[in-house]
PDB file of C-alpha atoms in Angstrom:
ATOM      1  CA  MET A  38      18.110  41.797 -26.573  1.00 43.00           C
ATOM      2  CA  ARG A  39      15.757  42.598 -23.715  1.00 41.00           C
ATOM      3  CA  SER A  40      12.788  41.564 -25.884  1.00 40.00           C
ATOM      4  CA  LEU A  41      14.475  38.262 -26.744  1.00 36.00           C
ATOM      5  CA  LEU A  42      15.144  37.618 -23.052  1.00 38.00           C
ATOM      6  CA  CYS A  43      11.517  38.332 -22.195  1.00 42.00           C
ATOM      7  CA  LEU A  44      10.408  35.954 -24.938  1.00 37.00           C
ATOM      8  CA  LEU A  45      12.640  33.174 -23.601  1.00 37.00           C
ATOM      9  CA  VAL A  46      11.320  33.705 -20.076  1.00 36.00           C
ATOM     10  CA  CYS A  47       7.738  33.497 -21.331  1.00 42.00           C
ATOM     11  CA  LEU A  48       8.472  30.344 -23.318  1.00 38.00           C
ATOM     12  CA  LEU A  49      10.140  28.666 -20.341  1.00 40.00           C
ATOM     13  CA  ALA A  50       7.213  29.636 -18.122  1.00 41.00           C
ATOM     14  CA  GLY A  51       4.829  28.091 -20.643  1.00 39.00           C
ATOM     15  CA  VAL A  52       6.840  24.838 -20.701  1.00 35.00           C
ATOM     16  CA  ALA A  53       6.815  24.727 -16.904  1.00 34.00           C
ATOM     17  CA  GLN A  54       3.025  25.182 -16.850  1.00 33.00           C
ATOM     18  CA  ALA A  55       2.577  22.460 -19.481  1.00 32.00           C
ATOM     19  CA  ALA A  56       4.820  19.948 -17.670  1.00 30.00           C
ATOM     20  CA  PRO A  57       2.841  16.991 -16.296  1.00 43.00           C
ATOM     21  CA  ALA A  58       2.297  16.788 -12.571  1.00 56.00           C
ATOM     22  CA  ASN A  59       3.699  13.893 -10.566  1.00 76.00           C
ATOM     23  CA  LYS A  60       1.854  10.759 -11.549  1.00 87.00           C
ATOM     24  CA  ALA A  61      -0.287   8.766  -9.153  1.00 98.00           C
ATOM     25  CA  TYR A  62      -0.088   5.021  -9.727  1.00 98.00           C
ATOM     26  CA  LEU A  63      -2.668   2.339  -8.935  1.00 98.00           C
ATOM     27  CA  SER A  64      -2.393  -1.458  -9.100  1.00 98.00           C
ATOM     28  CA  ILE A  65      -5.419  -3.755  -8.846  1.00 98.00           C
ATOM     29  CA  VAL A  66      -5.289  -7.414  -7.805  1.00 98.00           C
ATOM     30  CA  ILE A  67      -8.331  -9.677  -7.996  1.00 98.00           C
ATOM     31  CA  ASP A  68      -8.134 -12.630  -5.568  1.00 98.00           C
ATOM     32  CA  ASP A  69      -9.946 -15.981  -5.333  1.00 98.00           C
ATOM     33  CA  LEU A  70      -9.943 -16.743  -9.063  1.00 98.00           C
ATOM     34  CA  GLY A  71     -10.298 -20.233 -10.511  1.00 98.00           C
ATOM     35  CA  GLN A  72     -13.622 -21.034  -8.853  1.00 98.00           C
ATOM     36  CA  ASN A  73     -16.176 -19.832 -11.388  1.00 98.00           C
ATOM     37  CA  THR A  74     -15.617 -19.639 -15.150  1.00 98.00           C
ATOM     38  CA  GLU A  75     -18.150 -16.852 -15.698  1.00 98.00           C
ATOM     39  CA  ARG A  76     -16.605 -14.599 -13.032  1.00 98.00           C
ATOM     40  CA  ASP A  77     -13.091 -15.537 -14.113  1.00 98.00           C
ATOM     41  CA  SER A  78     -13.846 -14.522 -17.702  1.00 98.00           C
ATOM     42  CA  ARG A  79     -15.469 -11.286 -16.603  1.00 98.00           C
ATOM     43  CA  THR A  80     -12.412 -10.482 -14.468  1.00 98.00           C
ATOM     44  CA  LEU A  81     -10.086 -11.228 -17.376  1.00 98.00           C
ATOM     45  CA  ALA A  82     -12.090  -8.803 -19.538  1.00 98.00           C
ATOM     46  CA  LEU A  83     -11.431  -5.863 -17.199  1.00 98.00           C
ATOM     47  CA  PRO A  84      -9.489  -3.134 -19.003  1.00 97.00           C
ATOM     48  CA  GLY A  85      -5.881  -2.472 -18.105  1.00 96.00           C
ATOM     49  CA  PRO A  86      -3.142  -4.504 -16.371  1.00 98.00           C
ATOM     50  CA  VAL A  87      -5.259  -6.072 -13.613  1.00 98.00           C
ATOM     51  CA  THR A  88      -3.449  -8.920 -11.814  1.00 98.00           C
ATOM     52  CA  MET A  89      -5.098 -12.344 -11.588  1.00 98.00           C
ATOM     53  CA  ALA A  90      -4.557 -14.096  -8.214  1.00 98.00           C
ATOM     54  CA  ILE A  91      -5.563 -17.744  -8.630  1.00 98.00           C
ATOM     55  CA  MET A  92      -6.236 -20.197  -5.807  1.00 98.00           C
ATOM     56  CA  PRO A  93      -4.658 -23.634  -6.265  1.00 98.00           C
ATOM     57  CA  ASP A  94      -7.554 -25.579  -4.723  1.00 97.00           C
ATOM     58  CA  THR A  95     -10.144 -24.521  -7.306  1.00 98.00           C
ATOM     59  CA  PRO A  96     -11.582 -26.494 -10.211  1.00 98.00           C
ATOM     60  CA  HIS A  97     -10.378 -24.144 -12.963  1.00 98.00           C
ATOM     61  CA  ALA A  98      -7.028 -23.021 -11.528  1.00 98.00           C
ATOM     62  CA  THR A  99      -4.741 -24.498 -14.177  1.00 98.00           C
ATOM     63  CA  ASP A 100      -6.931 -23.714 -17.179  1.00 98.00           C
ATOM     64  CA  PHE A 101      -7.572 -20.152 -16.085  1.00 98.00           C
ATOM     65  CA  ALA A 102      -3.877 -19.524 -15.369  1.00 98.00           C
ATOM     66  CA  ARG A 103      -3.093 -20.575 -18.933  1.00 98.00           C
ATOM     67  CA  GLN A 104      -5.907 -18.418 -20.293  1.00 98.00           C
ATOM     68  CA  ALA A 105      -4.802 -15.367 -18.300  1.00 98.00           C
ATOM     69  CA  HIS A 106      -1.170 -15.836 -19.313  1.00 98.00           C
ATOM     70  CA  LYS A 107      -2.151 -16.122 -22.976  1.00 98.00           C
ATOM     71  CA  ALA A 108      -4.103 -12.867 -22.607  1.00 98.00           C
ATOM     72  CA  GLY A 109      -0.949 -11.147 -21.354  1.00 98.00           C
ATOM     73  CA  ARG A 110      -2.095 -10.727 -17.764  1.00 98.00           C
ATOM     74  CA  THR A 111       0.117 -11.077 -14.704  1.00 98.00           C
ATOM     75  CA  VAL A 112      -0.734 -14.299 -12.867  1.00 98.00           C
ATOM     76  CA  ILE A 113       0.061 -14.827  -9.202  1.00 98.00           C
ATOM     77  CA  LEU A 114      -0.570 -17.735  -6.862  1.00 98.00           C
ATOM     78  CA  HIS A 115      -3.156 -16.919  -4.187  1.00 98.00           C
ATOM     79  CA  MET A 116      -1.598 -19.166  -1.543  1.00 98.00           C
ATOM     80  CA  PRO A 117      -3.916 -20.407   1.228  1.00 98.00           C
ATOM     81  CA  MET A 118      -2.569 -19.710   4.722  1.00 98.00           C
ATOM     82  CA  ASP A 119      -4.013 -20.313   8.167  1.00 97.00           C
ATOM     83  CA  PRO A 120      -6.884 -19.844   8.997  1.00 96.00           C
ATOM     84  CA  ALA A 121      -7.532 -21.049   5.421  1.00 96.00           C
ATOM     85  CA  THR A 122      -7.913 -24.810   5.123  1.00 96.00           C
ATOM     86  CA  GLY A 123      -7.382 -27.403   2.426  1.00 97.00           C
ATOM     87  CA  PRO A 124      -4.565 -29.523   0.980  1.00 97.00           C
ATOM     88  CA  TYR A 125      -2.327 -26.544   0.106  1.00 98.00           C
ATOM     89  CA  ALA A 126      -2.891 -24.396   3.186  1.00 98.00           C
ATOM     90  CA  TRP A 127       0.012 -23.394   5.409  1.00 98.00           C
ATOM     91  CA  HIS A 128      -0.425 -23.768   9.177  1.00 97.00           C
ATOM     92  CA  PRO A 129       1.944 -22.735  11.980  1.00 96.00           C
ATOM     93  CA  ASP A 130       2.286 -26.284  13.322  1.00 95.00           C
ATOM     94  CA  LEU A 131       3.535 -27.733  10.003  1.00 97.00           C
ATOM     95  CA  PRO A 132       7.269 -28.432   9.564  1.00 97.00           C
ATOM     96  CA  LEU A 133       9.127 -26.538   6.849  1.00 97.00           C
ATOM     97  CA  GLU A 134       9.388 -29.710   4.780  1.00 98.00           C
ATOM     98  CA  GLU A 135       5.589 -29.912   4.562  1.00 98.00           C
ATOM     99  CA  LEU A 136       5.268 -26.189   3.865  1.00 98.00           C
ATOM    100  CA  ALA A 137       7.736 -26.647   0.993  1.00 98.00           C
ATOM    101  CA  ARG A 138       5.792 -29.617  -0.362  1.00 98.00           C
ATOM    102  CA  ARG A 139       2.531 -27.676  -0.303  1.00 98.00           C
ATOM    103  CA  LEU A 140       4.120 -24.675  -2.000  1.00 98.00           C
ATOM    104  CA  ASP A 141       5.533 -26.923  -4.741  1.00 98.00           C
ATOM    105  CA  ALA A 142       2.130 -28.545  -5.248  1.00 98.00           C
ATOM    106  CA  ALA A 143       0.365 -25.186  -5.417  1.00 98.00           C
ATOM    107  CA  LEU A 144       2.855 -23.796  -7.938  1.00 98.00           C
ATOM    108  CA  ALA A 145       2.400 -26.926 -10.057  1.00 98.00           C
ATOM    109  CA  LYS A 146      -1.372 -26.362 -10.019  1.00 98.00           C
ATOM    110  CA  VAL A 147      -1.126 -22.696 -11.062  1.00 98.00           C
ATOM    111  CA  PRO A 148       1.363 -22.292 -13.930  1.00 98.00           C
ATOM    112  CA  TYR A 149       2.901 -19.069 -15.280  1.00 98.00           C
ATOM    113  CA  VAL A 150       2.989 -17.296 -11.923  1.00 98.00           C
ATOM    114  CA  ALA A 151       5.120 -14.189 -11.481  1.00 98.00           C
ATOM    115  CA  GLY A 152       4.664 -14.133  -7.716  1.00 98.00           C
ATOM    116  CA  ILE A 153       2.371 -15.053  -4.856  1.00 98.00           C
ATOM    117  CA  ASN A 154       0.106 -13.403  -2.310  1.00 98.00           C
ATOM    118  CA  ASN A 155      -1.526 -14.848   0.787  1.00 98.00           C
ATOM    119  CA  HIS A 156      -5.136 -16.019   0.906  1.00 98.00           C
ATOM    120  CA  MET A 157      -6.322 -15.293   4.463  1.00 97.00           C
ATOM    121  CA  GLY A 158      -3.176 -15.979   6.496  1.00 94.00           C
ATOM    122  CA  SER A 159      -3.745 -13.772   9.534  1.00 95.00           C
ATOM    123  CA  ARG A 160      -2.142 -16.437  11.759  1.00 96.00           C
ATOM    124  CA  MET A 161       0.452 -17.706   9.301  1.00 97.00           C
ATOM    125  CA  THR A 162       1.866 -14.380   8.160  1.00 97.00           C
ATOM    126  CA  ALA A 163       2.619 -13.523  11.796  1.00 97.00           C
ATOM    127  CA  GLN A 164       5.072 -16.457  11.997  1.00 97.00           C
ATOM    128  CA  ARG A 165       8.584 -15.118  11.408  1.00 97.00           C
ATOM    129  CA  GLU A 166      10.499 -18.351  10.720  1.00 97.00           C
ATOM    130  CA  PRO A 167       8.247 -19.699   7.931  1.00 98.00           C
ATOM    131  CA  MET A 168       7.867 -16.219   6.427  1.00 98.00           C
ATOM    132  CA  ALA A 169      11.658 -15.831   6.348  1.00 98.00           C
ATOM    133  CA  TRP A 170      11.953 -19.243   4.686  1.00 98.00           C
ATOM    134  CA  LEU A 171       9.258 -18.348   2.151  1.00 98.00           C
ATOM    135  CA  MET A 172      10.968 -15.109   1.112  1.00 98.00           C
ATOM    136  CA  GLY A 173      14.264 -16.904   0.617  1.00 98.00           C
ATOM    137  CA  GLU A 174      12.500 -19.547  -1.457  1.00 98.00           C
ATOM    138  CA  LEU A 175      10.725 -16.963  -3.599  1.00 98.00           C
ATOM    139  CA  GLN A 176      14.043 -15.200  -4.136  1.00 98.00           C
ATOM    140  CA  ARG A 177      15.528 -18.482  -5.335  1.00 97.00           C
ATOM    141  CA  ARG A 178      12.603 -18.984  -7.723  1.00 98.00           C
ATOM    142  CA  HIS A 179      12.685 -15.351  -8.978  1.00 98.00           C
ATOM    143  CA  LEU A 180       9.112 -14.720  -7.829  1.00 98.00           C
ATOM    144  CA  PHE A 181       7.787 -11.620  -6.076  1.00 98.00           C
ATOM    145  CA  PHE A 182       5.527 -11.388  -3.033  1.00 98.00           C
ATOM    146  CA  VAL A 183       2.407  -9.351  -2.309  1.00 98.00           C
ATOM    147  CA  ASP A 184       1.520  -9.051   1.365  1.00 98.00           C
ATOM    148  CA  SER A 185      -2.271  -8.980   1.476  1.00 98.00           C
ATOM    149  CA  ARG A 186      -1.995  -7.617   5.030  1.00 98.00           C
ATOM    150  CA  THR A 187      -4.892  -9.610   6.439  1.00 97.00           C
ATOM    151  CA  SER A 188      -3.524  -8.848   9.904  1.00 95.00           C
ATOM    152  CA  ALA A 189      -1.696  -5.928  11.492  1.00 94.00           C
ATOM    153  CA  ALA A 190       0.644  -8.546  12.993  1.00 96.00           C
ATOM    154  CA  THR A 191       2.004  -9.641   9.610  1.00 97.00           C
ATOM    155  CA  VAL A 192       5.779  -9.924   9.331  1.00 98.00           C
ATOM    156  CA  ALA A 193       5.661 -11.125   5.718  1.00 98.00           C
ATOM    157  CA  ALA A 194       6.547  -7.834   4.031  1.00 98.00           C
ATOM    158  CA  ALA A 195       9.217  -7.112   6.653  1.00 98.00           C
ATOM    159  CA  GLU A 196      10.843 -10.472   5.916  1.00 98.00           C
ATOM    160  CA  ALA A 197      10.586  -9.824   2.178  1.00 98.00           C
ATOM    161  CA  GLN A 198      12.348  -6.508   2.699  1.00 98.00           C
ATOM    162  CA  ALA A 199      15.010  -8.155   4.876  1.00 97.00           C
ATOM    163  CA  HIS A 200      15.687 -10.670   2.071  1.00 97.00           C
ATOM    164  CA  ASP A 201      15.707  -7.893  -0.551  1.00 97.00           C
ATOM    165  CA  LEU A 202      12.861  -9.740  -2.273  1.00 98.00           C
ATOM    166  CA  ALA A 203      10.767  -7.830  -4.807  1.00 98.00           C
ATOM    167  CA  HIS A 204       7.467  -7.154  -3.053  1.00 98.00           C
ATOM    168  CA  VAL A 205       4.637  -4.748  -2.310  1.00 98.00           C
ATOM    169  CA  SER A 206       1.981  -4.511   0.399  1.00 98.00           C
ATOM    170  CA  ARG A 207      -1.738  -4.039  -0.047  1.00 98.00           C
ATOM    171  CA  ASP A 208      -3.080  -0.612   0.866  1.00 98.00           C
ATOM    172  CA  VAL A 209      -6.863  -0.920   0.383  1.00 98.00           C
ATOM    173  CA  PHE A 210      -9.365  -3.780   0.285  1.00 98.00           C
ATOM    174  CA  LEU A 211     -12.171  -2.918  -2.121  1.00 98.00           C
ATOM    175  CA  ASP A 212     -14.998  -5.142  -1.040  1.00 98.00           C
ATOM    176  CA  ASP A 213     -15.113  -6.073   2.631  1.00 97.00           C
ATOM    177  CA  GLU A 214     -18.620  -4.640   2.280  1.00 98.00           C
ATOM    178  CA  ARG A 215     -20.245  -6.009  -0.874  1.00 97.00           C
ATOM    179  CA  THR A 216     -22.320  -3.104  -2.086  1.00 98.00           C
ATOM    180  CA  PRO A 217     -21.534  -0.973  -5.152  1.00 98.00           C
ATOM    181  CA  GLU A 218     -21.644   2.156  -2.991  1.00 98.00           C
ATOM    182  CA  ALA A 219     -19.131   0.811  -0.468  1.00 98.00           C
ATOM    183  CA  ILE A 220     -16.846  -0.563  -3.181  1.00 98.00           C
ATOM    184  CA  SER A 221     -16.924   2.753  -5.049  1.00 98.00           C
ATOM    185  CA  GLY A 222     -16.048   4.459  -1.780  1.00 98.00           C
ATOM    186  CA  GLN A 223     -13.051   2.185  -1.239  1.00 98.00           C
ATOM    187  CA  LEU A 224     -11.841   2.766  -4.778  1.00 98.00           C
ATOM    188  CA  HIS A 225     -12.116   6.517  -4.213  1.00 98.00           C
ATOM    189  CA  LYS A 226     -10.106   6.069  -1.017  1.00 98.00           C
ATOM    190  CA  ALA A 227      -7.416   4.261  -3.029  1.00 98.00           C
ATOM    191  CA  VAL A 228      -7.355   7.037  -5.633  1.00 98.00           C
ATOM    192  CA  GLU A 229      -6.913   9.683  -2.945  1.00 98.00           C
ATOM    193  CA  LEU A 230      -4.173   7.615  -1.303  1.00 98.00           C
ATOM    194  CA  ALA A 231      -2.375   7.235  -4.644  1.00 98.00           C
ATOM    195  CA  ARG A 232      -2.488  10.997  -5.111  1.00 97.00           C
ATOM    196  CA  ARG A 233      -1.155  11.576  -1.618  1.00 97.00           C
ATOM    197  CA  GLN A 234       1.675   9.035  -1.494  1.00 96.00           C
ATOM    198  CA  GLY A 235       2.251   8.442  -5.204  1.00 97.00           C
ATOM    199  CA  SER A 236       0.857   4.911  -5.417  1.00 98.00           C
ATOM    200  CA  ALA A 237      -1.732   2.509  -4.011  1.00 98.00           C
ATOM    201  CA  VAL A 238      -2.201  -1.255  -4.246  1.00 98.00           C
ATOM    202  CA  VAL A 239      -5.789  -2.484  -3.991  1.00 98.00           C
ATOM    203  CA  ILE A 240      -7.171  -5.994  -3.673  1.00 98.00           C
ATOM    204  CA  GLY A 241     -10.685  -7.037  -4.613  1.00 98.00           C
ATOM    205  CA  HIS A 242     -12.597 -10.217  -5.357  1.00 98.00           C
ATOM    206  CA  PRO A 243     -14.635 -11.400  -8.345  1.00 98.00           C
ATOM    207  CA  TYR A 244     -17.946 -10.476  -6.757  1.00 98.00           C
ATOM    208  CA  PRO A 245     -20.506  -9.168  -9.256  1.00 98.00           C
ATOM    209  CA  GLN A 246     -20.658  -5.858  -7.387  1.00 98.00           C
ATOM    210  CA  THR A 247     -16.865  -5.422  -7.470  1.00 98.00           C
ATOM    211  CA  LEU A 248     -16.631  -6.247 -11.153  1.00 98.00           C
ATOM    212  CA  GLN A 249     -19.504  -3.881 -11.931  1.00 98.00           C
ATOM    213  CA  VAL A 250     -17.725  -0.984 -10.184  1.00 98.00           C
ATOM    214  CA  LEU A 251     -14.368  -1.750 -11.819  1.00 98.00           C
ATOM    215  CA  GLU A 252     -15.915  -2.045 -15.284  1.00 98.00           C
ATOM    216  CA  GLN A 253     -17.368   1.437 -14.824  1.00 98.00           C
ATOM    217  CA  GLU A 254     -14.501   3.124 -13.007  1.00 98.00           C
ATOM    218  CA  ILE A 255     -11.272   1.789 -14.555  1.00 98.00           C
ATOM    219  CA  PRO A 256     -11.874   3.664 -17.845  1.00 98.00           C
ATOM    220  CA  ARG A 257     -12.332   6.879 -15.802  1.00 97.00           C
ATOM    221  CA  LEU A 258      -9.046   6.642 -13.883  1.00 98.00           C
ATOM    222  CA  LYS A 259      -6.937   8.393 -16.526  1.00 96.00           C
ATOM    223  CA  ALA A 260      -9.157  11.466 -16.436  1.00 96.00           C
ATOM    224  CA  GLN A 261      -8.599  11.582 -12.662  1.00 95.00           C
ATOM    225  CA  GLY A 262      -4.835  11.640 -13.136  1.00 96.00           C
ATOM    226  CA  ILE A 263      -4.412   8.001 -12.101  1.00 98.00           C
ATOM    227  CA  VAL A 264      -2.161   5.623 -14.052  1.00 98.00           C
ATOM    228  CA  LEU A 265      -3.127   1.943 -13.758  1.00 98.00           C
ATOM    229  CA  ILE A 266       0.028  -0.178 -13.734  1.00 98.00           C
ATOM    230  CA  GLY A 267       0.938  -3.839 -13.290  1.00 98.00           C
ATOM    231  CA  LEU A 268       2.540  -5.231 -10.162  1.00 98.00           C
ATOM    232  CA  ARG A 269       6.028  -5.462 -11.631  1.00 97.00           C
ATOM    233  CA  GLN A 270       5.985  -1.747 -12.390  1.00 98.00           C
ATOM    234  CA  MET A 271       4.516  -1.009  -8.965  1.00 98.00           C
ATOM    235  CA  ILE A 272       7.347  -2.949  -7.331  1.00 98.00           C
ATOM    236  CA  ALA A 273       9.818  -0.875  -9.329  1.00 97.00           C
ATOM    237  CA  GLU A 274       8.056   2.355  -8.351  1.00 97.00           C
ATOM    238  CA  ARG A 275       8.113   1.508  -4.644  1.00 97.00           C
ATOM    239  CA  SER A 276      11.636   0.041  -4.665  1.00 96.00           C
ATOM    240  CA  ASN A 277      10.781  -2.353  -1.800  1.00 96.00           C
ATOM    241  CA  GLN A 278       9.984   0.564   0.521  1.00 97.00           C
ATOM    242  CA  ALA A 279       7.196   0.468   3.090  1.00 97.00           C
ATOM    243  CA  MET A 280       4.403   2.977   2.702  1.00 97.00           C
ATOM    244  CA  PRO A 281       3.736   5.378   5.627  1.00 96.00           C
ATOM    245  CA  ALA A 282       0.818   3.288   6.935  1.00 96.00           C
ATOM    246  CA  HIS A 283       3.062   0.202   7.144  1.00 97.00           C
ATOM    247  CA  GLY A 284       6.234   1.585   8.690  1.00 95.00           C
ATOM    248  CA  ARG A 285       8.588   4.533   9.034  1.00 95.00           C
ATOM    249  CA  HIS A 286      11.296   5.845   6.756  1.00 95.00           C
ATOM    250  CA  GLY A 287      10.573   3.078   4.266  1.00 97.00           C
ATOM    251  CA  ARG A 288      11.129   0.251   6.768  1.00 97.00           C
ATOM    252  CA  TYR A 289       8.293  -1.984   7.940  1.00 96.00           C
ATOM    253  CA  SER A 290       7.302  -1.610  11.572  1.00 93.00           C
ATOM    254  CA  ASN A 291       7.042  -5.372  12.285  1.00 87.00           C
ATOM    255  CA  ARG A 292      10.766  -6.119  12.058  1.00 81.00           C
TER     256      ARG A 292
END
């Protein structure tokens, strides 16, 4: 009997040692797509569930959205916001009716979107009234929101949380400095952050240097204990909670 008990203890200890550690999740979004067919195609060829953020005021926006959707990728609208310019851009001095018209036009230009994120927008995402309206509108359309966090003054994610809208916030920009060494360093920072807090959302751009690093490094993530997931799964993992760098106790600081 004592031998059988010892055997069971040993077996249970072996199962405990073999159990997988807590997973660290990473989501990658590539912004500014729709401008260049060669870079768009190279981005689409990246392995894993990389999200395609397509600008509405680009020559290939509609065609590339269809191509990305057909390939099974998540497509989001990369919505221009002040200080961005152009026919779709949101500015603080525009009435809600015009903001709504521009959003409708942008969504018509980029089909198959699952959500949106802001292109630039350091001034616009600090405006509470239009951000509150946007989150209510996205809720009505069953779309999610990704706060690119181009400014520490953003209230976008806080308004999304207040509206119980499915959303996440960006943790790391990959390529503010466009060298392979700097981009690799930012990706390593994201990996370490994912290990520490369980997940990280990174945003990059279709620069040749960024794509080169991602082509090399995405296949190596699994061996580092990192699971690359799509934005919908990331939203589910985070359950609309703010990460420690963005707030306290799961609530965004800019409320």
